[in-house]
């Protein structure tokens, strides 16, 4: 009898262990205030998935999640994040034909924002995710860096289906000396209404209903060794959608790029005939970076990492014809928690873009072979002749150091300054187990772009100091304060603050 009882207890215990279900949750109340009256300071808004951009507002954030167990062969997870609140309106120019001028139309963010809503399933080392989810950049630390050049976490997420490795996986027959990571995702943007509301309808164009694809692949040498190297490439694509061109307020051209199976296939594998003047090997607006990082870990656990990202939008970029353009960084990480836990210093330069002149006879049918010579240049990072700037809900999906279209209150929906040079510093640390800080500072010079160069160079200096206090009396209770400032001619002179109180807990069933 006792034996049977023991077996029954053991069986129930095993069932309870298997059946246990953990649900994390977080509640946050926050507010912003800024002297600008329109926008929050640059370093308060940047690299936080586009959830706070306005100068003044109050927000209630609710989150719930079940984390995917990466130690199990088969596991699943999900997450939900909603933000409700009220913030100031900002006036954007809208063309008035009767007055032949732009009239200011005020817009404010929606009162209820679904920031994340996803489900995912993992089998062995492969993860499949569907829905709205925050994805972290691979090469840079989002919380300290100026921003990844391809996919930074600066804009709101795009609903997509993404498949890839959970993390770096050992390649068979290499003895763990070479690892691989890769992912592929495809989805559709949700900012069509935002674009049609904020566009000026006077000049240029607006593109709505755009699809989005992202993929990457990285290789890494054995990370357990003191010295390790990571190299890879990431690529993003905007395709599909309806384009409407306007001239002096008149719709002059409209067409829809219909989605076909062949176009979907090209988002994964370039294919086609590559005919002159055609799009045989690509679709839509393509861009990406070639990334490299080298890390050395000292005997005491201190690590130093050097990295760079080389941007490309066509063959000139991939052929390294864009001069010194890129993001270059040095990262320090301490082995233990202390006054300085981590620090980065970065230099960004996008001024070359293969030079200002572009002449390629092969781009025009009938000219190939008849006119000698060519000049490959006049790139325009994040901009495209058919797609609004490489942004989502106005915020750059790449580096925010290239001024996002959100700030164009004249209703121009592309990037005005794609040629920039800048420096960035980020530091994070702890004064105690309960008190931590983060400090960021950015400086940049902006020269416009090759199509519309600035007559005078614009500049900006931005800084932000963040303090976090975790209450000892109530575990999970956190207070945060950010103070930030902008000075220069790229943005307005601005001073602002963000204050939040949050509680994080866990429910076990």
Tab-separated table of C-alpha atoms in Angstrom:
chain	number	residue	atom	x	y	z
A	1	UNK	CA	0.000	0.000	0.000
A	2	UNK	CA	2.782	2.408	0.959
A	3	UNK	CA	4.582	1.551	-2.269
A	4	UNK	CA	1.516	2.279	-4.332
A	5	UNK	CA	1.006	5.540	-2.463
A	6	UNK	CA	4.607	6.521	-3.100
A	7	UNK	CA	4.235	5.772	-6.800
A	8	UNK	CA	1.036	7.808	-6.922
A	9	UNK	CA	2.716	10.773	-5.216
A	10	UNK	CA	5.675	10.521	-7.584
A	11	UNK	CA	3.340	10.416	-10.594
A	12	UNK	CA	1.400	13.436	-9.351
A	13	UNK	CA	4.629	15.318	-8.697
A	14	UNK	CA	5.880	14.542	-12.205
A	15	UNK	CA	2.558	15.660	-13.676
A	16	UNK	CA	2.639	18.866	-11.652
A	17	UNK	CA	6.147	19.607	-12.892
A	18	UNK	CA	5.087	19.090	-16.489
A	19	UNK	CA	1.790	20.921	-16.089
A	20	UNK	CA	3.253	23.984	-14.350
A	21	UNK	CA	2.617	27.110	-16.384
A	22	UNK	CA	4.367	30.433	-15.752
A	23	UNK	CA	2.915	33.734	-16.902
A	24	UNK	CA	4.965	36.884	-16.554
A	25	UNK	CA	3.274	40.259	-16.426
A	26	UNK	CA	4.206	43.907	-16.170
A	27	UNK	CA	2.229	47.081	-15.491
A	28	UNK	CA	3.773	50.478	-16.162
A	29	UNK	CA	2.543	54.036	-15.767
A	30	UNK	CA	4.688	56.677	-17.466
A	31	UNK	CA	4.633	60.292	-18.556
A	32	UNK	CA	6.697	62.599	-20.763
A	33	UNK	CA	7.142	66.355	-20.799
A	34	UNK	CA	9.304	68.389	-23.190
A	35	UNK	CA	9.999	72.025	-23.909
A	36	UNK	CA	9.703	71.456	-27.682
A	37	UNK	CA	5.940	71.050	-27.563
A	38	UNK	CA	5.927	68.621	-30.501
A	39	UNK	CA	8.483	65.826	-30.133
A	40	UNK	CA	10.195	64.127	-27.220
A	41	UNK	CA	13.994	64.509	-27.125
A	42	UNK	CA	15.815	62.355	-29.659
A	43	UNK	CA	17.399	59.908	-27.183
A	44	UNK	CA	14.139	59.345	-25.308
A	45	UNK	CA	12.367	58.296	-28.513
A	46	UNK	CA	15.166	56.386	-30.242
A	47	UNK	CA	15.645	52.622	-30.256
A	48	UNK	CA	12.557	51.868	-28.156
A	49	UNK	CA	10.379	50.374	-30.905
A	50	UNK	CA	8.590	53.624	-31.684
A	51	UNK	CA	6.187	53.522	-28.751
A	52	UNK	CA	6.852	57.079	-27.448
A	53	UNK	CA	7.553	59.973	-29.824
A	54	UNK	CA	5.467	62.934	-28.603
A	55	UNK	CA	6.667	65.733	-26.356
A	56	UNK	CA	3.956	65.450	-23.710
A	57	UNK	CA	1.780	62.521	-22.739
A	58	UNK	CA	0.725	59.933	-20.205
A	59	UNK	CA	0.713	56.183	-20.854
A	60	UNK	CA	-0.444	52.951	-19.250
A	61	UNK	CA	1.379	49.845	-20.469
A	62	UNK	CA	0.194	46.279	-19.869
A	63	UNK	CA	2.313	43.259	-20.761
A	64	UNK	CA	1.884	39.508	-20.380
A	65	UNK	CA	4.088	36.731	-21.684
A	66	UNK	CA	4.983	33.084	-21.452
A	67	UNK	CA	8.662	32.660	-22.269
A	68	UNK	CA	9.783	29.936	-24.635
A	69	UNK	CA	11.949	27.408	-22.782
A	70	UNK	CA	15.096	27.147	-24.894
A	71	UNK	CA	16.354	24.159	-22.862
A	72	UNK	CA	13.496	21.917	-23.998
A	73	UNK	CA	13.393	20.136	-27.326
A	74	UNK	CA	9.792	21.241	-27.933
A	75	UNK	CA	8.373	24.363	-26.310
A	76	UNK	CA	6.235	27.383	-27.033
A	77	UNK	CA	5.745	30.962	-25.953
A	78	UNK	CA	3.600	34.026	-26.528
A	79	UNK	CA	3.456	37.684	-25.640
A	80	UNK	CA	1.039	40.589	-25.512
A	81	UNK	CA	1.798	44.266	-24.956
A	82	UNK	CA	-0.736	47.085	-25.141
A	83	UNK	CA	-0.188	50.795	-24.526
A	84	UNK	CA	-2.997	53.219	-23.834
A	85	UNK	CA	-2.691	56.918	-23.265
A	86	UNK	CA	-3.013	60.477	-24.457
A	87	UNK	CA	-0.340	62.711	-25.989
A	88	UNK	CA	-0.039	66.043	-27.735
A	89	UNK	CA	-0.999	66.587	-31.370
A	90	UNK	CA	1.486	67.701	-34.018
A	91	UNK	CA	0.595	69.724	-37.117
A	92	UNK	CA	1.639	68.303	-40.504
A	93	UNK	CA	1.396	70.178	-43.797
A	94	UNK	CA	-1.511	69.349	-46.131
A	95	UNK	CA	-1.744	71.035	-49.545
A	96	UNK	CA	-4.655	73.435	-50.019
A	97	UNK	CA	-5.159	74.061	-53.749
A	98	UNK	CA	-7.343	77.116	-53.180
A	99	UNK	CA	-4.589	78.859	-51.232
A	100	UNK	CA	-1.726	77.160	-53.100
A	101	UNK	CA	-0.078	76.532	-49.744
A	102	UNK	CA	0.317	73.943	-47.018
A	103	UNK	CA	-2.230	74.092	-44.223
A	104	UNK	CA	-1.381	72.549	-40.852
A	105	UNK	CA	-3.476	69.487	-39.986
A	106	UNK	CA	-3.023	68.159	-36.445
A	107	UNK	CA	-2.509	64.466	-35.745
A	108	UNK	CA	-1.807	62.562	-32.550
A	109	UNK	CA	-0.982	58.880	-31.931
A	110	UNK	CA	-3.854	56.494	-31.394
A	111	UNK	CA	-5.139	56.282	-27.835
A	112	UNK	CA	-4.718	52.486	-27.770
A	113	UNK	CA	-1.665	50.869	-29.318
A	114	UNK	CA	-1.086	47.136	-29.720
A	115	UNK	CA	2.689	47.003	-29.515
A	116	UNK	CA	3.222	43.213	-29.363
A	117	UNK	CA	0.978	40.198	-29.966
A	118	UNK	CA	2.771	37.025	-30.998
A	119	UNK	CA	2.947	33.272	-30.570
A	120	UNK	CA	5.942	31.078	-31.228
A	121	UNK	CA	6.945	27.447	-31.185
A	122	UNK	CA	10.418	25.943	-30.878
A	123	UNK	CA	11.635	22.536	-31.973
A	124	UNK	CA	15.253	21.712	-31.236
A	125	UNK	CA	17.185	24.758	-32.498
A	126	UNK	CA	14.511	26.173	-34.814
A	127	UNK	CA	11.965	28.835	-33.828
A	128	UNK	CA	8.806	29.858	-35.703
A	129	UNK	CA	7.169	33.152	-34.682
A	130	UNK	CA	3.943	34.736	-35.936
A	131	UNK	CA	2.579	38.182	-35.082
A	132	UNK	CA	3.939	41.455	-33.709
A	133	UNK	CA	7.196	40.924	-31.838
A	134	UNK	CA	10.223	42.974	-30.843
A	135	UNK	CA	13.404	41.566	-32.382
A	136	UNK	CA	16.825	42.569	-31.110
A	137	UNK	CA	19.667	43.490	-33.517
A	138	UNK	CA	22.506	40.994	-33.813
A	139	UNK	CA	25.627	43.151	-34.110
A	140	UNK	CA	24.925	46.012	-31.689
A	141	UNK	CA	23.530	46.461	-28.172
A	142	UNK	CA	20.209	48.251	-28.771
A	143	UNK	CA	20.203	49.957	-25.358
A	144	UNK	CA	23.692	51.449	-25.757
A	145	UNK	CA	24.274	51.740	-29.512
A	146	UNK	CA	23.289	54.544	-31.858
A	147	UNK	CA	21.371	51.884	-33.808
A	148	UNK	CA	21.811	49.012	-36.229
A	149	UNK	CA	21.959	50.204	-39.856
A	150	UNK	CA	19.465	47.603	-41.131
A	151	UNK	CA	17.161	46.581	-38.284
A	152	UNK	CA	17.617	48.648	-35.138
A	153	UNK	CA	14.500	48.288	-33.008
A	154	UNK	CA	13.782	51.988	-33.540
A	155	UNK	CA	10.330	51.598	-35.114
A	156	UNK	CA	7.142	49.782	-34.261
A	157	UNK	CA	7.219	46.066	-35.133
A	158	UNK	CA	5.672	44.731	-38.339
A	159	UNK	CA	3.265	41.768	-38.157
A	160	UNK	CA	5.092	38.919	-39.812
A	161	UNK	CA	5.870	35.234	-39.892
A	162	UNK	CA	9.536	34.624	-39.077
A	163	UNK	CA	11.477	31.350	-38.958
A	164	UNK	CA	15.063	30.852	-37.906
A	165	UNK	CA	17.466	29.437	-35.393
A	166	UNK	CA	16.853	30.113	-31.704
A	167	UNK	CA	20.480	31.190	-31.336
A	168	UNK	CA	23.830	30.259	-32.820
A	169	UNK	CA	23.947	26.525	-33.603
A	170	UNK	CA	26.995	24.298	-34.031
A	171	UNK	CA	27.648	23.296	-37.629
A	172	UNK	CA	28.066	19.513	-37.912
A	173	UNK	CA	31.584	18.153	-38.461
A	174	UNK	CA	33.234	21.351	-37.179
A	175	UNK	CA	33.586	20.209	-33.566
A	176	UNK	CA	31.800	23.349	-32.392
A	177	UNK	CA	34.435	25.608	-33.937
A	178	UNK	CA	31.967	27.144	-36.383
A	179	UNK	CA	28.397	28.143	-35.530
A	180	UNK	CA	25.581	29.483	-37.683
A	181	UNK	CA	22.599	31.726	-37.092
A	182	UNK	CA	19.969	32.772	-39.595
A	183	UNK	CA	16.349	33.873	-39.936
A	184	UNK	CA	13.806	34.811	-42.580
A	185	UNK	CA	10.600	36.773	-42.091
A	186	UNK	CA	7.854	38.200	-44.243
A	187	UNK	CA	4.960	40.461	-43.271
A	188	UNK	CA	2.961	43.553	-44.101
A	189	UNK	CA	3.319	47.065	-42.734
A	190	UNK	CA	0.503	48.651	-40.711
A	191	UNK	CA	1.237	52.329	-41.372
A	192	UNK	CA	-0.856	52.957	-44.509
A	193	UNK	CA	-3.295	55.148	-42.564
A	194	UNK	CA	-0.422	56.957	-40.858
A	195	UNK	CA	1.156	57.764	-44.227
A	196	UNK	CA	-2.055	58.982	-45.856
A	197	UNK	CA	-2.796	61.150	-42.796
A	198	UNK	CA	0.648	62.775	-42.630
A	199	UNK	CA	1.488	63.103	-46.357
A	200	UNK	CA	1.212	66.626	-47.833
A	201	UNK	CA	-0.422	65.639	-51.195
A	202	UNK	CA	1.521	68.368	-52.988
A	203	UNK	CA	4.734	66.867	-54.398
A	204	UNK	CA	6.549	63.538	-54.520
A	205	UNK	CA	4.534	60.383	-53.752
A	206	UNK	CA	3.032	58.158	-51.077
A	207	UNK	CA	3.053	54.351	-51.094
A	208	UNK	CA	0.613	52.286	-49.039
A	209	UNK	CA	-0.103	48.594	-48.503
A	210	UNK	CA	3.607	47.711	-48.519
A	211	UNK	CA	4.939	44.232	-47.747
A	212	UNK	CA	8.204	43.704	-45.884
A	213	UNK	CA	10.802	40.955	-45.844
A	214	UNK	CA	13.890	40.526	-43.673
A	215	UNK	CA	16.592	37.872	-43.644
A	216	UNK	CA	20.039	37.378	-42.170
A	217	UNK	CA	22.790	34.809	-41.872
A	218	UNK	CA	25.801	34.878	-39.537
A	219	UNK	CA	28.752	32.620	-38.827
A	220	UNK	CA	30.658	32.598	-35.561
A	221	UNK	CA	33.806	30.884	-34.376
A	222	UNK	CA	33.748	28.949	-31.091
A	223	UNK	CA	32.446	31.436	-28.483
A	224	UNK	CA	33.979	29.558	-25.532
A	225	UNK	CA	37.441	30.529	-26.784
A	226	UNK	CA	39.039	33.801	-25.641
A	227	UNK	CA	39.014	35.127	-29.214
A	228	UNK	CA	35.898	34.816	-31.377
A	229	UNK	CA	34.841	36.287	-34.716
A	230	UNK	CA	31.322	36.804	-36.074
A	231	UNK	CA	30.603	37.679	-39.695
A	232	UNK	CA	27.384	37.816	-41.674
A	233	UNK	CA	24.950	39.726	-43.780
A	234	UNK	CA	21.427	41.037	-43.261
A	235	UNK	CA	19.008	42.242	-45.902
A	236	UNK	CA	15.609	43.953	-45.842
A	237	UNK	CA	13.096	44.541	-48.613
A	238	UNK	CA	9.998	46.671	-49.175
A	239	UNK	CA	7.811	45.397	-52.010
A	240	UNK	CA	4.249	45.453	-53.313
A	241	UNK	CA	1.874	48.294	-52.484
A	242	UNK	CA	0.103	51.120	-54.290
A	243	UNK	CA	2.060	54.219	-55.380
A	244	UNK	CA	0.406	57.610	-55.917
A	245	UNK	CA	2.420	60.479	-57.429
A	246	UNK	CA	1.343	64.107	-57.005
A	247	UNK	CA	2.424	67.312	-58.721
A	248	UNK	CA	1.198	70.650	-57.333
A	249	UNK	CA	-1.603	68.804	-55.579
A	250	UNK	CA	-2.729	66.864	-58.667
A	251	UNK	CA	-2.588	63.067	-58.812
A	252	UNK	CA	-0.434	62.410	-61.884
A	253	UNK	CA	0.213	58.673	-61.673
A	254	UNK	CA	-1.079	55.698	-59.717
A	255	UNK	CA	-0.183	52.050	-59.963
A	256	UNK	CA	-0.231	48.923	-57.823
A	257	UNK	CA	2.627	46.455	-57.635
A	258	UNK	CA	0.683	43.218	-57.407
A	259	UNK	CA	2.023	40.371	-55.316
A	260	UNK	CA	2.779	37.152	-57.186
A	261	UNK	CA	4.316	33.863	-56.127
A	262	UNK	CA	7.452	34.721	-58.101
A	263	UNK	CA	7.859	37.986	-56.206
A	264	UNK	CA	7.436	36.210	-52.893
A	265	UNK	CA	10.064	33.711	-53.974
A	266	UNK	CA	12.486	36.538	-54.781
A	267	UNK	CA	12.264	37.778	-51.195
A	268	UNK	CA	13.895	34.517	-50.145
A	269	UNK	CA	16.099	33.598	-53.113
A	270	UNK	CA	17.061	36.089	-55.855
A	271	UNK	CA	15.950	34.644	-59.170
A	272	UNK	CA	15.102	35.714	-62.716
A	273	UNK	CA	16.729	36.407	-66.051
A	274	UNK	CA	18.512	39.627	-65.092
A	275	UNK	CA	17.543	41.304	-68.359
A	276	UNK	CA	18.843	44.798	-69.136
A	277	UNK	CA	16.629	47.440	-67.618
A	278	UNK	CA	14.622	44.791	-65.796
A	279	UNK	CA	14.376	43.522	-62.269
A	280	UNK	CA	15.427	39.960	-62.937
A	281	UNK	CA	17.281	39.499	-59.661
A	282	UNK	CA	15.400	41.715	-57.231
A	283	UNK	CA	12.046	43.191	-56.310
A	284	UNK	CA	11.156	46.398	-54.514
A	285	UNK	CA	13.449	48.465	-52.322
A	286	UNK	CA	16.436	46.423	-51.141
A	287	UNK	CA	19.028	47.367	-48.547
A	288	UNK	CA	21.224	45.730	-45.952
A	289	UNK	CA	24.628	45.524	-44.321
A	290	UNK	CA	27.658	43.278	-44.304
A	291	UNK	CA	28.555	42.865	-40.625
A	292	UNK	CA	31.708	41.851	-38.789
A	293	UNK	CA	32.649	41.624	-35.100
A	294	UNK	CA	35.749	40.405	-33.280
A	295	UNK	CA	35.606	39.729	-29.538
A	296	UNK	CA	38.397	39.027	-27.044
A	297	UNK	CA	37.741	37.806	-23.496
A	298	UNK	CA	40.493	38.394	-20.936
A	299	UNK	CA	41.330	36.002	-18.122
A	300	UNK	CA	39.252	37.912	-15.560
A	301	UNK	CA	36.157	37.802	-17.802
A	302	UNK	CA	36.441	41.335	-19.198
A	303	UNK	CA	35.550	41.434	-22.891
A	304	UNK	CA	36.354	43.873	-25.675
A	305	UNK	CA	34.524	43.727	-28.976
A	306	UNK	CA	35.153	45.658	-32.178
A	307	UNK	CA	32.525	45.669	-34.910
A	308	UNK	CA	31.450	47.334	-38.125
A	309	UNK	CA	28.445	47.353	-40.447
A	310	UNK	CA	28.924	48.158	-44.133
A	311	UNK	CA	25.706	49.369	-45.828
A	312	UNK	CA	24.564	48.442	-49.322
A	313	UNK	CA	21.546	49.124	-51.477
A	314	UNK	CA	22.910	47.828	-54.780
A	315	UNK	CA	26.059	46.419	-56.352
A	316	UNK	CA	28.176	49.471	-55.572
A	317	UNK	CA	27.633	49.042	-51.853
A	318	UNK	CA	28.224	45.296	-51.901
A	319	UNK	CA	31.382	45.919	-53.957
A	320	UNK	CA	32.662	48.302	-51.260
A	321	UNK	CA	32.523	51.279	-53.625
A	322	UNK	CA	30.880	53.485	-50.985
A	323	UNK	CA	34.132	54.627	-49.443
A	324	UNK	CA	34.243	54.651	-45.641
A	325	UNK	CA	30.449	54.523	-45.256
A	326	UNK	CA	29.375	52.400	-42.312
A	327	UNK	CA	29.021	52.025	-38.565
A	328	UNK	CA	32.175	51.344	-36.561
A	329	UNK	CA	32.096	50.508	-32.872
A	330	UNK	CA	34.101	49.377	-29.844
A	331	UNK	CA	32.338	47.715	-26.910
A	332	UNK	CA	33.527	47.003	-23.353
A	333	UNK	CA	31.835	44.628	-20.925
A	334	UNK	CA	32.878	44.121	-17.316
A	335	UNK	CA	32.964	40.633	-15.772
A	336	UNK	CA	30.942	41.747	-12.742
A	337	UNK	CA	28.325	44.327	-11.872
A	338	UNK	CA	29.881	47.666	-10.982
A	339	UNK	CA	30.091	51.362	-11.721
A	340	UNK	CA	30.607	50.559	-15.405
A	341	UNK	CA	28.961	47.347	-16.595
A	342	UNK	CA	29.232	48.083	-20.310
A	343	UNK	CA	30.214	50.900	-22.631
A	344	UNK	CA	30.284	51.538	-26.376
A	345	UNK	CA	31.775	54.198	-28.600
A	346	UNK	CA	30.703	54.414	-32.241
A	347	UNK	CA	31.439	56.351	-35.408
A	348	UNK	CA	28.910	56.517	-38.257
A	349	UNK	CA	29.513	57.862	-41.755
A	350	UNK	CA	27.107	57.746	-44.715
A	351	UNK	CA	28.445	60.708	-46.710
A	352	UNK	CA	30.019	58.909	-49.661
A	353	UNK	CA	27.288	56.717	-51.195
A	354	UNK	CA	29.587	56.041	-54.208
A	355	UNK	CA	29.803	59.751	-54.977
A	356	UNK	CA	27.268	62.207	-56.439
A	357	UNK	CA	27.260	61.050	-60.088
A	358	UNK	CA	25.397	58.059	-61.489
A	359	UNK	CA	25.488	57.046	-65.141
A	360	UNK	CA	25.019	53.387	-66.058
A	361	UNK	CA	24.093	52.758	-69.717
A	362	UNK	CA	23.201	49.166	-68.869
A	363	UNK	CA	20.219	50.494	-66.919
A	364	UNK	CA	18.592	51.631	-70.171
A	365	UNK	CA	17.422	49.323	-72.913
A	366	UNK	CA	19.237	49.883	-76.226
A	367	UNK	CA	22.144	51.871	-74.756
A	368	UNK	CA	24.249	48.995	-73.510
A	369	UNK	CA	27.424	48.710	-75.600
A	370	UNK	CA	26.745	51.945	-77.521
A	371	UNK	CA	27.955	54.446	-74.927
A	372	UNK	CA	31.271	53.642	-73.260
A	373	UNK	CA	32.018	54.104	-69.596
A	374	UNK	CA	29.858	54.320	-66.541
A	375	UNK	CA	29.770	56.039	-63.143
A	376	UNK	CA	28.060	54.208	-60.322
A	377	UNK	CA	26.970	56.573	-57.570
A	378	UNK	CA	24.308	58.913	-56.203
A	379	UNK	CA	22.921	56.318	-53.798
A	380	UNK	CA	20.271	57.565	-51.404
A	381	UNK	CA	20.276	55.402	-48.277
A	382	UNK	CA	16.800	54.530	-46.903
A	383	UNK	CA	15.096	56.316	-49.846
A	384	UNK	CA	13.659	54.808	-53.033
A	385	UNK	CA	11.905	56.051	-56.181
A	386	UNK	CA	8.839	53.879	-55.476
A	387	UNK	CA	8.679	53.538	-51.690
A	388	UNK	CA	8.456	56.069	-48.896
A	389	UNK	CA	11.487	56.142	-46.664
A	390	UNK	CA	12.690	52.947	-44.990
A	391	UNK	CA	10.529	53.638	-41.952
A	392	UNK	CA	7.446	52.347	-40.157
A	393	UNK	CA	4.945	54.775	-38.607
A	394	UNK	CA	7.455	57.514	-39.354
A	395	UNK	CA	10.401	56.042	-37.445
A	396	UNK	CA	13.479	54.721	-39.253
A	397	UNK	CA	13.724	50.931	-39.239
A	398	UNK	CA	17.482	51.349	-39.591
A	399	UNK	CA	19.679	53.773	-37.685
A	400	UNK	CA	17.819	56.745	-36.148
A	401	UNK	CA	20.985	58.788	-36.750
A	402	UNK	CA	19.480	59.388	-40.202
A	403	UNK	CA	16.644	61.750	-39.286
A	404	UNK	CA	13.312	59.883	-39.450
A	405	UNK	CA	10.409	61.078	-41.668
A	406	UNK	CA	8.319	61.518	-38.505
A	407	UNK	CA	10.080	64.844	-37.952
A	408	UNK	CA	9.126	66.186	-41.409
A	409	UNK	CA	6.173	68.359	-40.423
A	410	UNK	CA	5.938	69.552	-44.043
A	411	UNK	CA	4.420	66.161	-44.897
A	412	UNK	CA	7.381	64.792	-46.882
A	413	UNK	CA	7.395	61.051	-46.269
A	414	UNK	CA	11.032	60.212	-47.053
A	415	UNK	CA	14.414	60.920	-45.465
A	416	UNK	CA	15.732	64.451	-45.926
A	417	UNK	CA	19.226	63.765	-44.543
A	418	UNK	CA	20.804	60.513	-45.672
A	419	UNK	CA	24.372	61.860	-45.689
A	420	UNK	CA	25.520	62.108	-42.066
A	421	UNK	CA	28.675	61.881	-40.021
A	422	UNK	CA	28.463	61.317	-36.298
A	423	UNK	CA	29.777	59.931	-33.029
A	424	UNK	CA	27.951	58.134	-30.234
A	425	UNK	CA	28.811	57.055	-26.689
A	426	UNK	CA	26.796	54.806	-24.379
A	427	UNK	CA	27.551	53.728	-20.786
A	428	UNK	CA	25.604	51.509	-18.381
A	429	UNK	CA	26.359	50.594	-14.771
A	430	UNK	CA	25.240	50.077	-11.152
A	431	UNK	CA	25.775	52.185	-8.062
A	432	UNK	CA	24.301	49.358	-5.972
A	433	UNK	CA	22.125	46.283	-6.394
A	434	UNK	CA	19.082	48.565	-6.412
A	435	UNK	CA	20.306	51.597	-8.339
A	436	UNK	CA	21.533	51.597	-11.931
A	437	UNK	CA	22.098	54.201	-14.611
A	438	UNK	CA	22.477	54.589	-18.359
A	439	UNK	CA	24.018	57.548	-20.167
A	440	UNK	CA	23.947	58.237	-23.916
A	441	UNK	CA	25.359	61.023	-26.039
A	442	UNK	CA	25.212	61.503	-29.827
A	443	UNK	CA	26.604	64.115	-32.165
A	444	UNK	CA	26.073	64.306	-35.918
A	445	UNK	CA	26.442	66.536	-38.943
A	446	UNK	CA	23.795	66.248	-41.676
A	447	UNK	CA	24.374	67.272	-45.287
A	448	UNK	CA	21.003	66.419	-46.851
A	449	UNK	CA	21.285	63.972	-49.759
A	450	UNK	CA	22.657	64.039	-53.289
A	451	UNK	CA	19.268	64.931	-54.779
A	452	UNK	CA	18.657	67.762	-52.284
A	453	UNK	CA	21.930	68.787	-50.620
A	454	UNK	CA	21.846	71.269	-47.760
A	455	UNK	CA	23.288	74.699	-48.436
A	456	UNK	CA	24.411	74.796	-44.792
A	457	UNK	CA	25.396	71.757	-42.761
A	458	UNK	CA	22.913	70.936	-39.981
A	459	UNK	CA	24.153	69.541	-36.700
A	460	UNK	CA	22.754	68.041	-33.530
A	461	UNK	CA	24.078	67.177	-30.078
A	462	UNK	CA	21.824	64.993	-27.943
A	463	UNK	CA	22.349	63.538	-24.475
A	464	UNK	CA	20.286	61.420	-22.108
A	465	UNK	CA	20.775	60.314	-18.501
A	466	UNK	CA	18.628	57.517	-17.074
A	467	UNK	CA	18.339	56.398	-13.461
A	468	UNK	CA	16.545	53.243	-12.296
A	469	UNK	CA	15.648	52.355	-8.707
A	470	UNK	CA	14.369	48.892	-7.748
A	471	UNK	CA	12.525	48.947	-4.457
A	472	UNK	CA	13.816	46.626	-1.742
A	473	UNK	CA	10.518	46.520	0.139
A	474	UNK	CA	8.435	45.470	-2.882
A	475	UNK	CA	10.214	43.073	-5.207
A	476	UNK	CA	9.355	43.862	-8.814
A	477	UNK	CA	8.597	47.555	-8.212
A	478	UNK	CA	10.769	49.878	-10.296
A	479	UNK	CA	11.074	53.647	-10.670
A	480	UNK	CA	12.746	55.159	-13.729
A	481	UNK	CA	13.617	58.692	-14.735
A	482	UNK	CA	15.154	59.918	-17.996
A	483	UNK	CA	16.405	63.441	-18.601
A	484	UNK	CA	17.387	64.381	-22.165
A	485	UNK	CA	18.443	67.389	-24.191
A	486	UNK	CA	18.803	68.262	-27.898
A	487	UNK	CA	20.859	71.197	-29.176
A	488	UNK	CA	21.530	72.195	-32.771
A	489	UNK	CA	19.858	72.890	-36.093
A	490	UNK	CA	18.809	69.375	-37.161
A	491	UNK	CA	16.069	69.182	-34.513
A	492	UNK	CA	14.747	71.953	-32.326
A	493	UNK	CA	16.492	72.875	-29.099
A	494	UNK	CA	14.688	70.664	-26.648
A	495	UNK	CA	14.773	69.551	-23.018
A	496	UNK	CA	12.523	66.809	-21.692
A	497	UNK	CA	11.927	64.056	-19.202
A	498	UNK	CA	10.305	60.657	-18.976
A	499	UNK	CA	9.220	59.278	-15.600
A	500	UNK	CA	7.749	55.829	-15.081
A	501	UNK	CA	6.766	53.447	-12.328
A	502	UNK	CA	6.323	49.774	-13.100
A	503	UNK	CA	5.670	46.462	-11.407
A	504	UNK	CA	6.803	43.120	-12.816
A	505	UNK	CA	5.532	39.818	-11.487
A	506	UNK	CA	4.985	36.182	-12.305
A	507	UNK	CA	2.013	33.863	-11.953
A	508	UNK	CA	2.477	30.098	-11.726
A	509	UNK	CA	-0.364	27.695	-12.428
